[in-house]
mmCIF file of C-alpha atoms in Angstrom:
data_model
loop_
_atom_site.group_PDB
_atom_site.id
_atom_site.type_symbol
_atom_site.label_atom_id
_atom_site.label_comp_id
_atom_site.label_asym_id
_atom_site.label_seq_id
_atom_site.Cartn_x
_atom_site.Cartn_y
_atom_site.Cartn_z
ATOM 1 C CA GLY Q 1 103.489 256.766 51.480
ATOM 2 C CA GLU Q 2 104.620 256.486 55.401
ATOM 3 C CA ASN Q 3 108.129 256.723 56.362
ATOM 4 C CA VAL Q 4 109.276 256.149 59.860
ATOM 5 C CA GLU Q 5 112.754 257.375 60.993
ATOM 6 C CA GLN Q 6 114.310 255.833 63.812
ATOM 7 C CA HIS Q 7 117.467 257.142 65.816
ATOM 8 C CA PRO Q 8 119.987 256.226 67.132
ATOM 9 C CA SER Q 9 120.741 253.621 65.112
ATOM 10 C CA THR Q 10 123.318 252.119 67.947
ATOM 11 C CA LEU Q 11 123.080 253.030 71.827
ATOM 12 C CA SER Q 12 125.232 251.884 74.447
ATOM 13 C CA VAL Q 13 124.312 252.464 78.264
ATOM 14 C CA GLN Q 14 125.416 250.923 81.333
ATOM 15 C CA GLU Q 15 123.274 248.444 83.339
ATOM 16 C CA GLY Q 16 120.761 250.284 85.523
ATOM 17 C CA ASP Q 17 120.624 253.322 83.363
ATOM 18 C CA SER Q 18 117.669 254.424 81.330
ATOM 19 C CA ALA Q 19 117.507 254.234 77.550
ATOM 20 C CA VAL Q 20 115.614 256.356 74.985
ATOM 21 C CA ILE Q 21 115.177 255.488 71.230
ATOM 22 C CA LYS Q 22 112.852 257.933 69.124
ATOM 23 C CA CYS Q 23 110.914 257.185 66.133
ATOM 24 C CA THR Q 24 109.208 260.140 63.679
ATOM 25 C CA TYR Q 25 106.751 259.326 61.210
ATOM 26 C CA SER Q 26 105.357 261.387 57.837
ATOM 27 C CA ASP Q 27 101.816 260.215 57.407
ATOM 28 C CA SER Q 28 99.709 261.972 60.073
ATOM 29 C CA ALA Q 29 96.892 259.617 59.695
ATOM 30 C CA SER Q 30 98.989 256.627 61.088
ATOM 31 C CA ASN Q 31 97.186 255.295 64.214
ATOM 32 C CA TYR Q 32 98.845 252.527 65.589
ATOM 33 C CA PHE Q 33 102.548 252.612 66.751
ATOM 34 C CA PRO Q 34 104.140 249.259 67.883
ATOM 35 C CA TRP Q 35 107.813 248.659 69.236
ATOM 36 C CA TYR Q 36 109.323 245.245 68.469
ATOM 37 C CA LYS Q 37 112.461 243.612 70.081
ATOM 38 C CA GLN Q 38 114.778 241.249 68.070
ATOM 39 C CA GLU Q 39 117.511 239.317 69.911
ATOM 40 C CA LEU Q 40 120.277 238.174 67.754
ATOM 41 C CA GLY Q 41 119.255 235.210 65.481
ATOM 42 C CA LYS Q 42 115.556 235.605 66.633
ATOM 43 C CA ARG Q 43 112.526 236.698 65.420
ATOM 44 C CA PRO Q 44 110.788 240.235 66.167
ATOM 45 C CA GLN Q 45 108.485 240.219 69.253
ATOM 46 C CA LEU Q 46 105.984 242.962 70.235
ATOM 47 C CA ILE Q 47 106.759 244.129 73.228
ATOM 48 C CA ILE Q 48 104.560 247.591 73.711
ATOM 49 C CA ASP Q 49 102.332 249.524 71.356
ATOM 50 C CA ILE Q 50 100.436 252.926 71.591
ATOM 51 C CA ARG Q 51 97.407 253.974 69.551
ATOM 52 C CA SER Q 52 96.856 257.590 68.286
ATOM 53 C CA ASN Q 53 94.013 258.477 71.039
ATOM 54 C CA VAL Q 54 96.564 258.029 73.756
ATOM 55 C CA GLY Q 55 99.578 259.663 74.768
ATOM 56 C CA GLU Q 56 101.391 257.317 76.886
ATOM 57 C CA LYS Q 57 101.495 253.848 77.744
ATOM 58 C CA LYS Q 58 103.713 251.779 80.580
ATOM 59 C CA ASP Q 59 104.229 248.316 81.200
ATOM 60 C CA GLN Q 60 106.937 247.588 84.230
ATOM 61 C CA ARG Q 61 110.223 248.908 83.079
ATOM 62 C CA ILE Q 62 109.032 249.958 79.418
ATOM 63 C CA ALA Q 63 107.056 252.803 78.122
ATOM 64 C CA VAL Q 64 106.135 254.483 74.956
ATOM 65 C CA THR Q 65 105.071 258.286 74.262
ATOM 66 C CA LEU Q 66 103.530 259.603 71.579
ATOM 67 C CA ASN Q 67 103.208 263.308 70.266
ATOM 68 C CA LYS Q 68 100.911 263.572 67.347
ATOM 69 C CA THR Q 69 101.243 266.923 66.555
ATOM 70 C CA ALA Q 70 105.050 266.560 65.875
ATOM 71 C CA LYS Q 71 104.742 263.185 64.623
ATOM 72 C CA HIS Q 72 107.129 261.325 66.930
ATOM 73 C CA PHE Q 73 107.039 258.534 69.438
ATOM 74 C CA SER Q 74 109.487 257.478 71.864
ATOM 75 C CA LEU Q 75 110.344 254.291 73.529
ATOM 76 C CA HIS Q 76 111.989 254.588 77.499
ATOM 77 C CA ILE Q 77 113.482 251.448 79.068
ATOM 78 C CA THR Q 78 114.357 251.968 82.786
ATOM 79 C CA GLU Q 79 116.604 250.305 84.839
ATOM 80 C CA THR Q 80 117.870 248.873 81.806
ATOM 81 C CA GLN Q 81 119.499 244.713 82.275
ATOM 82 C CA PRO Q 82 121.838 242.712 80.172
ATOM 83 C CA GLU Q 83 118.976 240.768 78.849
ATOM 84 C CA ASP Q 84 117.661 244.092 77.408
ATOM 85 C CA SER Q 85 120.383 243.935 74.908
ATOM 86 C CA ALA Q 86 118.659 243.649 71.212
ATOM 87 C CA VAL Q 87 117.679 245.502 68.254
ATOM 88 C CA TYR Q 88 114.575 247.594 68.675
ATOM 89 C CA PHE Q 89 112.180 248.443 65.813
ATOM 90 C CA CYS Q 90 109.542 250.996 65.946
ATOM 91 C CA ALA Q 91 106.686 250.817 63.363
ATOM 92 C CA ALA Q 92 103.409 253.130 62.002
ATOM 93 C CA SER Q 93 100.528 251.651 60.766
ATOM 94 C CA PRO Q 94 99.260 253.811 57.747
ATOM 95 C CA PRO Q 95 95.579 254.018 57.003
ATOM 96 C CA PRO Q 96 93.411 252.037 56.121
ATOM 97 C CA SER Q 97 93.698 250.949 59.617
ATOM 98 C CA ASN Q 98 91.968 247.444 59.168
ATOM 99 C CA THR Q 99 94.857 246.045 57.283
ATOM 100 C CA GLY Q 100 97.335 245.933 59.873
ATOM 101 C CA LYS Q 101 100.103 247.497 57.489
ATOM 102 C CA LEU Q 102 103.295 248.339 59.534
ATOM 103 C CA ILE Q 103 106.192 250.476 58.290
ATOM 104 C CA PHE Q 104 109.097 249.924 60.106
ATOM 105 C CA GLY Q 105 112.032 251.851 61.510
ATOM 106 C CA GLN Q 106 115.749 251.079 60.705
ATOM 107 C CA GLY Q 107 116.359 249.673 63.878
ATOM 108 C CA THR Q 108 118.363 250.436 67.078
ATOM 109 C CA THR Q 109 120.997 248.090 68.505
ATOM 110 C CA LEU Q 110 120.831 248.367 72.026
ATOM 111 C CA GLN Q 111 124.114 247.416 74.409
ATOM 112 C CA VAL Q 112 123.608 247.102 77.929
ATOM 113 C CA LYS Q 113 127.239 246.710 79.750
ATOM 114 C CA PRO Q 114 127.103 244.911 82.915
ATOM 115 C CA ASP T 1 99.315 226.753 69.034
ATOM 116 C CA ALA T 2 102.527 226.510 67.155
ATOM 117 C CA GLY T 3 102.902 229.899 66.116
ATOM 118 C CA VAL T 4 103.633 230.957 62.679
ATOM 119 C CA ILE T 5 105.364 228.092 60.927
ATOM 120 C CA GLN T 6 108.440 228.919 57.825
ATOM 121 C CA SER T 7 110.035 226.414 55.965
ATOM 122 C CA PRO T 8 112.804 225.745 55.102
ATOM 123 C CA ARG T 9 114.973 227.824 58.039
ATOM 124 C CA HIS T 10 118.021 228.012 55.931
ATOM 125 C CA GLU T 11 118.484 227.424 52.031
ATOM 126 C CA VAL T 12 121.441 228.259 50.028
ATOM 127 C CA THR T 13 121.106 228.007 46.358
ATOM 128 C CA GLU T 14 123.199 229.292 43.175
ATOM 129 C CA MET T 15 122.318 232.039 41.252
ATOM 130 C CA GLY T 16 119.645 231.823 38.471
ATOM 131 C CA GLN T 17 117.923 228.861 40.687
ATOM 132 C CA GLU T 18 114.130 228.990 41.799
ATOM 133 C CA VAL T 19 113.788 229.614 45.523
ATOM 134 C CA THR T 20 110.107 228.864 47.163
ATOM 135 C CA LEU T 21 109.826 229.962 50.618
ATOM 136 C CA ARG T 22 106.938 228.722 52.461
ATOM 137 C CA CYS T 23 104.516 229.982 55.159
ATOM 138 C CA LYS T 24 101.813 228.643 57.636
ATOM 139 C CA PRO T 25 100.237 231.659 59.545
ATOM 140 C CA ILE T 26 98.625 231.208 63.251
ATOM 141 C CA SER T 27 95.190 229.214 62.739
ATOM 142 C CA GLY T 28 92.343 231.701 62.482
ATOM 143 C CA HIS T 29 94.569 234.830 61.585
ATOM 144 C CA ASN T 30 93.331 236.302 58.526
ATOM 145 C CA SER T 31 96.175 238.680 57.493
ATOM 146 C CA LEU T 32 99.589 237.308 56.363
ATOM 147 C CA PHE T 33 102.739 239.527 55.586
ATOM 148 C CA TRP T 34 105.661 238.646 54.009
ATOM 149 C CA TYR T 35 109.266 240.880 55.044
ATOM 150 C CA ARG T 36 112.661 240.861 54.123
ATOM 151 C CA GLN T 37 115.483 241.775 56.439
ATOM 152 C CA THR T 38 119.070 243.038 55.521
ATOM 153 C CA MET T 39 121.466 245.103 57.522
ATOM 154 C CA MET T 40 121.797 247.678 54.752
ATOM 155 C CA ARG T 41 117.565 247.987 54.258
ATOM 156 C CA GLY T 42 116.271 247.075 57.638
ATOM 157 C CA LEU T 43 112.973 244.979 57.989
ATOM 158 C CA GLU T 44 110.976 245.578 54.473
ATOM 159 C CA LEU T 45 107.427 244.699 53.895
ATOM 160 C CA LEU T 46 107.053 242.925 50.630
ATOM 161 C CA ILE T 47 103.652 241.928 50.273
ATOM 162 C CA TYR T 48 100.428 241.262 52.521
ATOM 163 C CA PHE T 49 97.262 239.259 52.155
ATOM 164 C CA ASN T 50 93.968 239.813 53.948
ATOM 165 C CA ASN T 51 91.441 236.936 53.886
ATOM 166 C CA ASN T 52 94.095 235.144 51.312
ATOM 167 C CA VAL T 53 93.788 238.259 48.795
ATOM 168 C CA PRO T 54 96.955 240.352 47.892
ATOM 169 C CA ILE T 55 96.195 243.729 49.188
ATOM 170 C CA ASP T 56 99.682 245.735 48.621
ATOM 171 C CA ASP T 57 102.609 244.224 47.025
ATOM 172 C CA SER T 58 104.182 247.429 46.212
ATOM 173 C CA GLY T 59 106.899 246.600 47.908
ATOM 174 C CA MET T 60 108.087 243.473 45.970
ATOM 175 C CA PRO T 61 111.233 244.611 44.744
ATOM 176 C CA GLU T 62 110.887 243.458 40.905
ATOM 177 C CA ASP T 63 109.098 240.860 38.699
ATOM 178 C CA ARG T 64 111.366 237.969 39.561
ATOM 179 C CA PHE T 65 109.141 237.860 43.105
ATOM 180 C CA SER T 66 106.099 236.370 43.448
ATOM 181 C CA ALA T 67 103.782 235.515 46.584
ATOM 182 C CA LYS T 68 100.522 233.227 46.705
ATOM 183 C CA MET T 69 98.014 232.378 49.111
ATOM 184 C CA PRO T 70 95.756 229.725 48.035
ATOM 185 C CA ASN T 71 94.092 229.145 51.170
ATOM 186 C CA ALA T 72 93.988 230.415 54.812
ATOM 187 C CA SER T 73 96.479 228.331 56.352
ATOM 188 C CA PHE T 74 99.413 228.383 53.560
ATOM 189 C CA SER T 75 101.302 231.026 51.616
ATOM 190 C CA THR T 76 104.215 230.879 49.164
ATOM 191 C CA LEU T 77 106.960 233.603 48.265
ATOM 192 C CA LYS T 78 108.918 232.679 45.115
ATOM 193 C CA ILE T 79 111.988 234.129 43.728
ATOM 194 C CA GLN T 80 112.394 232.789 40.072
ATOM 195 C CA PRO T 81 115.684 233.593 39.147
ATOM 196 C CA SER T 82 117.343 234.240 42.281
ATOM 197 C CA GLU T 83 120.334 236.445 42.685
ATOM 198 C CA PRO T 84 123.247 237.149 45.253
ATOM 199 C CA ARG T 85 121.312 240.601 46.148
ATOM 200 C CA ASP T 86 118.266 238.732 47.435
ATOM 201 C CA SER T 87 120.486 236.967 50.128
ATOM 202 C CA ALA T 88 118.404 237.989 53.247
ATOM 203 C CA VAL T 89 116.343 236.744 56.200
ATOM 204 C CA TYR T 90 112.742 236.339 54.928
ATOM 205 C CA PHE T 91 110.052 236.690 57.786
ATOM 206 C CA CYS T 92 106.255 235.413 57.372
ATOM 207 C CA ALA T 93 104.047 237.161 59.900
ATOM 208 C CA SER T 94 100.413 236.843 60.866
ATOM 209 C CA ARG T 95 97.626 238.786 62.168
ATOM 210 C CA GLY T 96 94.304 238.132 63.752
ATOM 211 C CA THR T 97 90.865 239.699 63.012
ATOM 212 C CA GLY T 98 90.583 242.676 64.920
ATOM 213 C CA GLY T 99 93.791 242.683 66.709
ATOM 214 C CA HIS T 100 97.200 244.702 65.883
ATOM 215 C CA GLU T 101 99.986 242.514 66.955
ATOM 216 C CA GLN T 102 101.631 240.813 64.365
ATOM 217 C CA TYR T 103 103.363 237.286 65.165
ATOM 218 C CA PHE T 104 106.478 236.513 63.278
ATOM 219 C CA GLY T 105 107.816 233.222 62.088
ATOM 220 C CA PRO T 106 111.060 232.095 62.617
ATOM 221 C CA GLY T 107 112.512 233.440 59.083
ATOM 222 C CA THR T 108 114.177 231.698 56.548
ATOM 223 C CA ARG T 109 117.713 232.761 56.112
ATOM 224 C CA LEU T 110 118.362 232.837 52.111
ATOM 225 C CA THR T 111 121.928 232.688 50.758
ATOM 226 C CA VAL T 112 122.473 233.090 46.745
ATOM 227 C CA THR T 113 125.837 232.188 45.682
#
């Protein structure tokens, strides 16, 4: 079955710097890759996603890139702010695509120091 | 819409007791997912339903765990008997037809002593 590896497990940056989180997946047939943000004590919430027919997607300060050949995708956060501090999870959706099944990475704890 | 609703929000029980967690998905959503979150294992998919039918329960840890979805607006996850290693936050999430985003509930924090 699908396996998702996420790195690093923790990341500390200064406010204003950029942060990059990377994930790899094993099933080349996976076709949907969301990123969820989970603040302390809260539920995971979708922040951005990308489908396998797109190489890059951007939404204000966050962007996701996908390399299907290498089976990896990354989350980029620019101009980080203290409120970006949270745990970030990547996920992959293996086939059959209509089920919506997601396999999550282990998570990255991002700390943005003011 | 109130979003995905889970109850109880916190549950403390003794080893050996039966635990039932409840979930009400967003109205109109046809897919429902149960996850378990721990520090050691992260966010694990336990089971998911499409149109009230269980599709994949390969993530259910053992026979002590069972899940049902008797109708489109209600699902339960039952642990019987519970063990201390079941202590975790259990999330329910739902997804609409044709959409990809999963909407998570607030979670149930289970502590088994």
